[in-house]
Amino acid sequence: MSWLNSVRNVIPFVVKKETPDHLWHKCKGCGQMVFTKELEDNLNVCPKCDHHDRIGPKARFRHLLDEGSCNELPAPKVPEDPLKFRDSKRYADRLKAARTSAAETDALVNARGTILGHKVVVGVQDFAFMGGSMGLAVGEAFVRGVEAAIADHCPYVIFTASGGARMQEGILSLMQMPRTTVAIQMLHDAGLPYIVVLTDPTSGGVMAAYAMLGDVQIAEPKAMLAFAGRRVIESTIREKLPDDFQTSEYYLDHGMLDMVVHRRDLRERLATVIGYLTGSRQAA
């Protein structure tokens, strides 16, 4: 045994302590490492650059609805694999994996509750569930959310986050575009507001349907909002697009949004808008 090995054997071995991965979060906006607890306390907004991180339904309900008022609506039952679709994997297997990962039944979750005393039904799309894609389950959940709002005689607020229609359901996913449009008309016939909050990212068939049909259109800062991709448009028109093209701020400047609201102000702003639209400002 060499002298070096004998010395190594005498020195007590100290186990290297590894930092758990969940303690830190790398911001997608500025690339800085942020303490996860600090990020969550700041409503999942980066305290260094103000980047609004994507959040799921449960976090959104917790930030938005009055404490103790949240009551999630049951997920609707729809045919799960109507086309028996298979690409590199079976669609049924993709659904199973998405449900395990996102801990949700599908990409749209509704809840009844109150926002600063105003009764409301809120729908939240979860981008973590197959890119928030719109299929039969999302379309049916949207209709159920509208029906719940009509039954409660209150506004329906939808938070969009989607890559568009779900390709594994083919034309059945595209049929959700007119279905949701009819549901919005039902809400209008009942004299109730439909409020849209666009979050990063919202695109494709969702952007071409219920995401742009709100009585009031709100967006979070610097959200990517689009129907077609930037490269597709540039190659079609053969022109260089502005750097801020397809952002919340660009849409606001061009009259396609009513307001861009920081997440910390969203609860109070929604309460104000609902109060004006329902004539119940005193409730706030």
Coordinates of C-alpha atoms in Angstrom, one line a residue:
M1 CA 0.0 0.0 0.0
S2 CA 1.4 3.4 -1.0
W3 CA 1.8 6.2 1.5
L4 CA -1.0 8.2 -0.2
N5 CA -3.5 5.3 0.1
S6 CA -2.5 4.8 3.8
V7 CA -3.2 8.5 4.5
R8 CA -6.5 8.3 2.7
N9 CA -7.6 5.4 4.8
V10 CA -6.8 7.3 8.1
I11 CA -8.7 10.5 7.1
P12 CA -12.4 10.1 8.0
F13 CA -14.7 10.0 5.0
V14 CA -17.2 12.8 4.8
V15 CA -20.3 12.3 2.7
K16 CA -20.8 15.2 0.3
K17 CA -24.2 16.8 0.9
E18 CA -26.1 17.5 -2.3
T19 CA -28.6 20.3 -2.6
P20 CA -32.1 19.0 -3.6
D21 CA -33.1 20.0 -7.1
H22 CA -36.4 21.4 -5.9
L23 CA -34.8 24.1 -3.7
W24 CA -33.7 26.3 -6.7
H25 CA -35.4 27.4 -9.9
K26 CA -33.7 28.7 -13.0
C27 CA -35.6 31.6 -14.3
K28 CA -36.5 31.3 -18.0
G29 CA -36.5 35.1 -18.3
C30 CA -33.1 36.1 -17.0
G31 CA -31.4 32.7 -16.4
Q32 CA -30.7 33.5 -12.8
M33 CA -31.2 30.9 -10.0
V34 CA -34.0 31.8 -7.7
F35 CA -34.8 30.2 -4.3
T36 CA -38.0 28.2 -5.0
K37 CA -39.7 29.4 -1.8
E38 CA -38.9 33.0 -2.7
L39 CA -40.4 32.4 -6.2
E40 CA -43.6 30.8 -4.7
D41 CA -44.0 33.6 -2.2
N42 CA -43.8 36.1 -5.1
L43 CA -46.7 34.4 -7.0
N44 CA -44.3 32.5 -9.2
V45 CA -43.0 35.7 -10.6
C46 CA -39.2 36.1 -10.8
P47 CA -38.1 38.7 -8.2
K48 CA -35.1 39.6 -10.3
C49 CA -36.6 40.2 -13.8
D50 CA -40.4 40.0 -13.3
H51 CA -40.7 37.0 -15.6
H52 CA -44.2 35.4 -15.1
D53 CA -43.6 31.6 -14.7
R54 CA -46.2 29.2 -15.9
I55 CA -48.5 27.9 -13.2
G56 CA -51.2 25.2 -13.0
P57 CA -54.8 25.3 -11.9
K58 CA -54.3 24.7 -8.2
A59 CA -51.8 27.5 -7.8
R60 CA -53.9 29.8 -9.9
F61 CA -57.0 29.2 -7.8
R62 CA -54.9 29.7 -4.6
H63 CA -53.7 33.1 -5.9
L64 CA -57.0 34.2 -7.2
L65 CA -60.0 33.0 -5.2
D66 CA -60.9 34.1 -1.7
E67 CA -59.7 31.7 1.0
G68 CA -62.1 28.9 1.6
S69 CA -64.3 29.7 -1.4
C70 CA -62.7 27.4 -4.0
N71 CA -64.8 24.4 -5.0
E72 CA -63.4 22.5 -8.1
L73 CA -66.0 21.2 -10.5
P74 CA -65.7 17.5 -11.4
A75 CA -63.9 16.7 -14.6
P76 CA -66.4 15.7 -17.4
K77 CA -66.2 12.1 -18.8
V78 CA -65.6 11.9 -22.5
P79 CA -64.3 9.2 -24.9
E80 CA -60.6 9.1 -24.1
D81 CA -59.2 7.7 -27.4
P82 CA -62.0 8.1 -30.0
L83 CA -59.7 7.6 -33.0
K84 CA -57.5 4.9 -31.5
F85 CA -54.5 7.1 -32.4
R86 CA -51.0 6.0 -32.3
D87 CA -47.7 7.6 -33.4
S88 CA -44.5 6.8 -31.6
K89 CA -46.7 6.0 -28.6
R90 CA -50.3 5.1 -28.1
Y91 CA -52.5 8.1 -27.3
A92 CA -53.9 6.3 -24.3
D93 CA -50.4 5.9 -22.9
R94 CA -49.7 9.6 -23.5
L95 CA -52.8 10.5 -21.5
K96 CA -51.8 8.2 -18.7
A97 CA -48.4 9.8 -18.5
A98 CA -49.8 13.3 -18.6
R99 CA -52.2 12.6 -15.8
T100 CA -49.4 11.2 -13.6
S101 CA -47.1 14.2 -14.3
A102 CA -49.7 17.0 -14.1
A103 CA -51.9 15.4 -11.4
E104 CA -55.0 16.5 -13.4
T105 CA -57.5 14.6 -15.4
D106 CA -57.1 16.8 -18.5
A107 CA -55.9 20.3 -19.5
L108 CA -58.8 22.4 -18.3
V109 CA -60.0 22.6 -14.7
N110 CA -63.0 24.7 -13.5
A111 CA -63.7 25.9 -10.0
R112 CA -66.5 27.9 -8.3
G113 CA -65.5 30.6 -5.8
T114 CA -65.4 34.3 -5.1
I115 CA -62.9 37.0 -5.9
L116 CA -63.0 39.7 -3.2
G117 CA -66.6 38.7 -2.6
H118 CA -67.7 38.5 -6.2
K119 CA -69.2 35.1 -7.2
V120 CA -67.4 33.6 -10.2
V121 CA -66.6 30.4 -12.1
V122 CA -63.0 30.2 -13.2
G123 CA -61.5 27.9 -15.8
V124 CA -57.7 27.4 -15.9
Q125 CA -55.8 25.6 -18.7
D126 CA -52.7 23.7 -17.6
F127 CA -49.9 23.9 -20.1
A128 CA -48.1 21.1 -18.2
F129 CA -50.9 18.7 -19.5
M130 CA -49.9 17.9 -23.1
G131 CA -49.2 21.6 -23.8
G132 CA -52.7 22.6 -22.7
S133 CA -54.0 21.2 -25.9
M134 CA -57.7 21.4 -26.7
G135 CA -59.5 18.1 -27.2
L136 CA -62.9 16.7 -26.3
A137 CA -62.2 16.9 -22.6
V138 CA -61.2 20.6 -22.8
G139 CA -64.2 21.5 -24.9
E140 CA -66.6 19.7 -22.6
A141 CA -65.0 21.2 -19.5
F142 CA -65.4 24.7 -21.1
V143 CA -69.1 24.1 -21.7
R144 CA -69.6 22.8 -18.2
G145 CA -67.9 25.8 -16.8
V146 CA -70.2 28.1 -18.8
E147 CA -73.2 26.1 -17.6
A148 CA -72.1 26.4 -14.0
A149 CA -71.7 30.2 -14.4
I150 CA -75.2 30.4 -15.9
A151 CA -76.6 28.3 -13.0
D152 CA -74.9 30.6 -10.5
H153 CA -75.7 33.7 -12.4
C154 CA -72.1 34.9 -12.4
P155 CA -69.2 35.6 -14.9
Y156 CA -67.1 32.9 -16.4
V157 CA -63.4 33.7 -16.4
I158 CA -61.0 31.6 -18.4
F159 CA -57.2 31.5 -18.1
T160 CA -55.8 30.3 -21.4
A161 CA -52.5 28.5 -21.8
S162 CA -52.3 26.2 -24.9
G163 CA -50.4 25.1 -27.9
G164 CA -53.6 24.7 -29.8
A165 CA -55.8 21.7 -30.8
R166 CA -54.9 18.2 -29.8
M167 CA -53.6 16.4 -32.9
Q168 CA -54.3 12.9 -31.5
E169 CA -58.1 13.7 -31.7
G170 CA -58.0 15.1 -35.2
I171 CA -61.2 16.8 -36.4
L172 CA -62.9 16.1 -33.1
S173 CA -60.5 18.6 -31.4
L174 CA -61.3 21.2 -34.1
M175 CA -65.0 20.8 -33.4
Q176 CA -64.4 22.2 -30.0
M177 CA -63.9 25.7 -31.6
P178 CA -67.6 26.1 -32.6
R179 CA -68.8 24.3 -29.5
T180 CA -67.1 26.8 -27.2
T181 CA -68.3 29.7 -29.3
V182 CA -71.9 28.6 -28.9
A183 CA -71.3 28.2 -25.2
I184 CA -70.1 31.8 -25.0
Q185 CA -73.2 32.9 -26.8
M186 CA -75.3 31.1 -24.2
L187 CA -73.5 33.1 -21.5
H188 CA -74.3 36.3 -23.4
D189 CA -77.9 35.3 -23.8
A190 CA -78.0 35.0 -20.0
G191 CA -76.6 38.5 -19.7
L192 CA -73.4 37.3 -18.0
P193 CA -69.8 38.5 -18.7
Y194 CA -67.2 36.3 -20.3
I195 CA -63.7 37.4 -19.3
V196 CA -60.4 36.1 -20.8
V197 CA -57.0 36.2 -19.2
L198 CA -54.3 35.1 -21.7
T199 CA -51.2 33.6 -20.2
D200 CA -47.9 32.3 -21.7
P201 CA -48.3 30.7 -24.2
T202 CA -51.6 30.8 -25.9
S203 CA -51.6 29.8 -29.6
G204 CA -53.2 27.8 -32.4
G205 CA -56.9 26.8 -32.4
V206 CA -57.4 28.1 -28.8
M207 CA -56.2 31.5 -29.9
A208 CA -58.5 31.3 -32.9
A209 CA -61.5 30.5 -30.8
Y210 CA -62.5 31.3 -27.2
A211 CA -59.2 33.0 -26.3
M212 CA -60.1 36.1 -28.3
L213 CA -63.9 36.2 -27.7
G214 CA -63.9 37.8 -24.3
D215 CA -66.0 40.8 -23.3
V216 CA -62.8 41.9 -21.7
Q217 CA -59.4 40.7 -22.9
I218 CA -56.6 40.7 -20.3
A219 CA -53.1 39.3 -20.5
E220 CA -50.2 38.7 -18.2
P221 CA -46.9 40.6 -19.1
K222 CA -44.7 39.3 -21.9
A223 CA -47.0 36.3 -22.7
M224 CA -46.5 34.7 -26.1
L225 CA -49.8 35.0 -27.9
A226 CA -50.1 33.7 -31.5
F227 CA -52.1 31.7 -34.0
A228 CA -49.3 30.8 -36.4
G229 CA -45.6 30.6 -35.4
R230 CA -43.2 33.5 -36.0
R231 CA -41.0 31.6 -38.5
V232 CA -44.1 30.5 -40.5
I233 CA -45.3 34.1 -40.8
E234 CA -41.8 35.5 -41.7
S235 CA -41.3 32.8 -44.4
T236 CA -44.8 33.6 -45.8
I237 CA -44.5 37.4 -46.0
R238 CA -40.7 37.4 -46.4
E239 CA -40.3 40.2 -43.9
K240 CA -38.5 40.5 -40.6
L241 CA -41.1 40.9 -37.8
P242 CA -40.6 43.2 -34.8
D243 CA -38.8 41.8 -31.7
D244 CA -41.9 42.2 -29.5
F245 CA -44.2 40.6 -32.1
Q246 CA -46.8 38.2 -30.6
T247 CA -46.3 39.5 -27.1
S248 CA -49.0 40.9 -24.7
E249 CA -47.6 44.4 -25.1
Y250 CA -47.6 44.2 -28.9
Y251 CA -51.3 43.1 -28.8
L252 CA -52.2 45.9 -26.4
D253 CA -50.5 48.5 -28.6
H254 CA -52.4 47.3 -31.6
G255 CA -55.8 47.3 -29.9
M256 CA -56.3 43.5 -29.5
L257 CA -56.2 43.6 -25.7
D258 CA -57.9 45.8 -23.1
M259 CA -55.1 45.6 -20.5
V260 CA -51.9 43.9 -19.5
V261 CA -51.9 43.2 -15.8
H262 CA -49.2 42.0 -13.5
R263 CA -50.0 38.8 -11.5
R264 CA -49.9 40.6 -8.2
D265 CA -52.6 43.0 -9.3
L266 CA -54.7 40.6 -11.2
R267 CA -57.1 39.6 -8.3
E268 CA -58.0 43.2 -7.6
R269 CA -58.3 44.1 -11.3
L270 CA -60.6 41.2 -12.0
A271 CA -62.8 42.1 -9.0
T272 CA -63.1 45.7 -10.3
V273 CA -64.0 44.5 -13.8
I274 CA -66.5 42.0 -12.6
G275 CA -68.0 44.7 -10.3
Y276 CA -68.5 47.1 -13.3
L277 CA -69.9 44.4 -15.6
T278 CA -72.3 43.0 -13.1
G279 CA -73.3 46.2 -11.4
S280 CA -72.1 44.9 -8.1
R281 CA -69.3 47.3 -7.3
Q282 CA -70.4 47.7 -3.7
A283 CA -69.8 44.0 -3.1
A284 CA -66.0 44.6 -3.5

